[in-house]
Structures are given as C-alpha cells and as structure tokens.
Amino acid sequence: MSYSATLRIKEIGIRKVLGASVSHLMLLLSREYLVLLFIAIGLAVPATIVGGKAWLENYAYKTEIGFDLLMAPGAILLLISVLTVSYRTYATAKTNPAESLKAE
C-alpha cells in the first residue's frame, strides 16, 4: 500500500487540488486492495472446505467444518486489512498537495 501510494502521490495531489475529499481519495486507493482481498477469500473458502473435508475423513471421530470456522479468519483478515489500508491511505490523502506537486 505504501509503495502504491508513493507511485500515485502526484495523482493524489492533483485530485486534492481539483477538490477531491479525503473520503473519496481513501475509497479510490482502498478499492483495488479490497477487491483483491474479497477474491482471495472467495477462492480460499471453497478450497478450505474441500481440503478440510478430505483431511478430516481420515480420523475415527467425524466432525464438520462449521461456517464460523470459515468466516472468522476471513473477517479478522478483512478487519486487519481495512485498518492497515485505511491508515496508509488516510496518511497519504492528508498530505499537502503543494509539496507533492512542486517536487518536479
């Protein structure tokens, strides 16, 4: 996230000069990461169900993989990612656009 924000610092500065709000900039920068995160969770849940059921069939005592065991790690991952990305995007969006634009 930091690397992406560093690459887009001039774009962010121009958008701020043209009147973009901090919340709009945060949504703009966070969207690509959150989409990738949802795709990763969408691919991991079916793989976990299939792999987990195959693995658990080797045991004498049978148990099921509950919905909470699948969604809890995804929710924790989503929370940590949203907090991290929000912090970095907020710090980038609050920078002075004049400093980023006068560098060149």
CSV table of C-alpha atoms in Angstrom, one decimal:
chain,number,residue,atom,x,y,z
A,1,MET,CA,0.0,0.0,0.0
A,2,SER,CA,2.8,2.4,0.8
A,3,TYR,CA,4.5,1.7,-2.5
A,4,SER,CA,1.3,2.2,-4.4
A,5,ALA,CA,0.6,5.5,-2.6
A,6,THR,CA,4.1,6.6,-3.3
A,7,LEU,CA,3.7,5.9,-7.0
A,8,ARG,CA,0.4,7.8,-7.1
A,9,ILE,CA,1.4,10.8,-5.0
A,10,LYS,CA,1.1,13.3,-7.9
A,11,GLU,CA,-2.3,11.9,-8.9
A,12,ILE,CA,-3.5,12.3,-5.3
A,13,GLY,CA,-2.1,15.9,-5.2
A,14,ILE,CA,-3.9,16.8,-8.4
A,15,ARG,CA,-7.1,15.2,-7.3
A,16,LYS,CA,-6.9,17.2,-4.0
A,17,VAL,CA,-6.3,20.5,-5.8
A,18,LEU,CA,-9.3,19.8,-8.0
A,19,GLY,CA,-11.5,19.3,-4.9
A,20,ALA,CA,-11.5,15.6,-4.0
A,21,SER,CA,-12.3,14.9,-0.4
A,22,VAL,CA,-10.3,12.7,1.8
A,23,SER,CA,-13.0,10.1,2.0
A,24,HIS,CA,-13.1,9.9,-1.8
A,25,LEU,CA,-9.4,9.5,-2.0
A,26,MET,CA,-9.5,6.8,0.6
A,27,LEU,CA,-12.1,4.9,-1.4
A,28,LEU,CA,-10.2,5.4,-4.6
A,29,LEU,CA,-6.9,4.0,-3.1
A,30,SER,CA,-8.6,1.2,-1.0
A,31,ARG,CA,-10.9,-0.2,-3.6
A,32,GLU,CA,-8.2,-2.2,-5.5
A,33,TYR,CA,-6.9,-3.9,-2.4
A,34,LEU,CA,-10.3,-4.7,-1.0
A,35,VAL,CA,-11.4,-6.3,-4.3
A,36,LEU,CA,-8.3,-8.5,-4.3
A,37,LEU,CA,-9.0,-9.4,-0.7
A,38,PHE,CA,-12.5,-10.5,-1.5
A,39,ILE,CA,-11.3,-12.5,-4.4
A,40,ALA,CA,-8.7,-14.2,-2.2
A,41,ILE,CA,-11.4,-15.0,0.4
A,42,GLY,CA,-13.7,-16.3,-2.3
A,43,LEU,CA,-11.1,-18.6,-3.6
A,44,ALA,CA,-9.9,-19.7,-0.1
A,45,VAL,CA,-13.2,-20.7,1.4
A,46,PRO,CA,-14.1,-23.4,-1.2
A,47,ALA,CA,-10.5,-24.7,-1.2
A,48,THR,CA,-10.7,-24.9,2.6
A,49,ILE,CA,-14.0,-26.8,2.5
A,50,VAL,CA,-12.8,-29.3,0.0
A,51,GLY,CA,-9.3,-29.8,1.6
A,52,GLY,CA,-10.7,-29.8,5.1
A,53,LYS,CA,-13.3,-32.4,4.4
A,54,ALA,CA,-10.8,-34.7,2.7
A,55,TRP,CA,-8.4,-34.2,5.6
A,56,LEU,CA,-11.0,-34.8,8.3
A,57,GLU,CA,-12.2,-38.1,6.8
A,58,ASN,CA,-9.0,-39.8,7.9
A,59,TYR,CA,-10.0,-39.6,11.5
A,60,ALA,CA,-12.1,-42.0,13.5
A,61,TYR,CA,-14.2,-39.3,15.1
A,62,LYS,CA,-16.0,-37.3,12.5
A,63,THR,CA,-16.6,-33.6,12.8
A,64,GLU,CA,-17.8,-31.0,10.4
A,65,ILE,CA,-16.2,-27.7,9.4
A,66,GLY,CA,-18.6,-25.1,10.7
A,67,PHE,CA,-19.5,-21.8,9.0
A,68,ASP,CA,-17.9,-19.9,11.8
A,69,LEU,CA,-14.5,-21.6,11.3
A,70,LEU,CA,-14.5,-20.3,7.7
A,71,MET,CA,-15.8,-16.8,8.3
A,72,ALA,CA,-13.9,-15.9,11.4
A,73,PRO,CA,-10.4,-15.9,9.8
A,74,GLY,CA,-11.8,-14.1,6.8
A,75,ALA,CA,-13.4,-11.4,9.0
A,76,ILE,CA,-10.2,-11.0,11.0
A,77,LEU,CA,-8.2,-10.7,7.8
A,78,LEU,CA,-10.7,-8.2,6.4
A,79,LEU,CA,-10.5,-6.1,9.6
A,80,ILE,CA,-6.7,-6.0,9.7
A,81,SER,CA,-6.5,-5.2,6.0
A,82,VAL,CA,-9.1,-2.4,6.2
A,83,LEU,CA,-7.4,-0.9,9.2
A,84,THR,CA,-4.0,-1.0,7.6
A,85,VAL,CA,-5.1,0.2,4.2
A,86,SER,CA,-7.2,3.0,5.8
A,87,TYR,CA,-4.3,4.2,7.9
A,88,ARG,CA,-2.0,4.4,4.9
A,89,THR,CA,-4.5,6.0,2.6
A,90,TYR,CA,-5.5,8.5,5.2
A,91,ALA,CA,-1.9,9.5,5.8
A,92,THR,CA,-1.4,9.8,2.1
A,93,ALA,CA,-4.6,11.7,1.5
A,94,LYS,CA,-3.9,14.2,4.3
A,95,THR,CA,-0.5,15.3,2.8
A,96,ASN,CA,-0.2,18.8,1.4
A,97,PRO,CA,-0.8,18.7,-2.4
A,98,ALA,CA,1.6,21.6,-3.0
A,99,GLU,CA,4.5,19.6,-1.6
A,100,SER,CA,3.8,16.6,-3.9
A,101,LEU,CA,3.3,18.7,-7.0
A,102,LYS,CA,6.4,21.0,-6.6
A,103,ALA,CA,8.8,18.1,-6.5
A,104,GLU,CA,9.1,18.1,-10.3
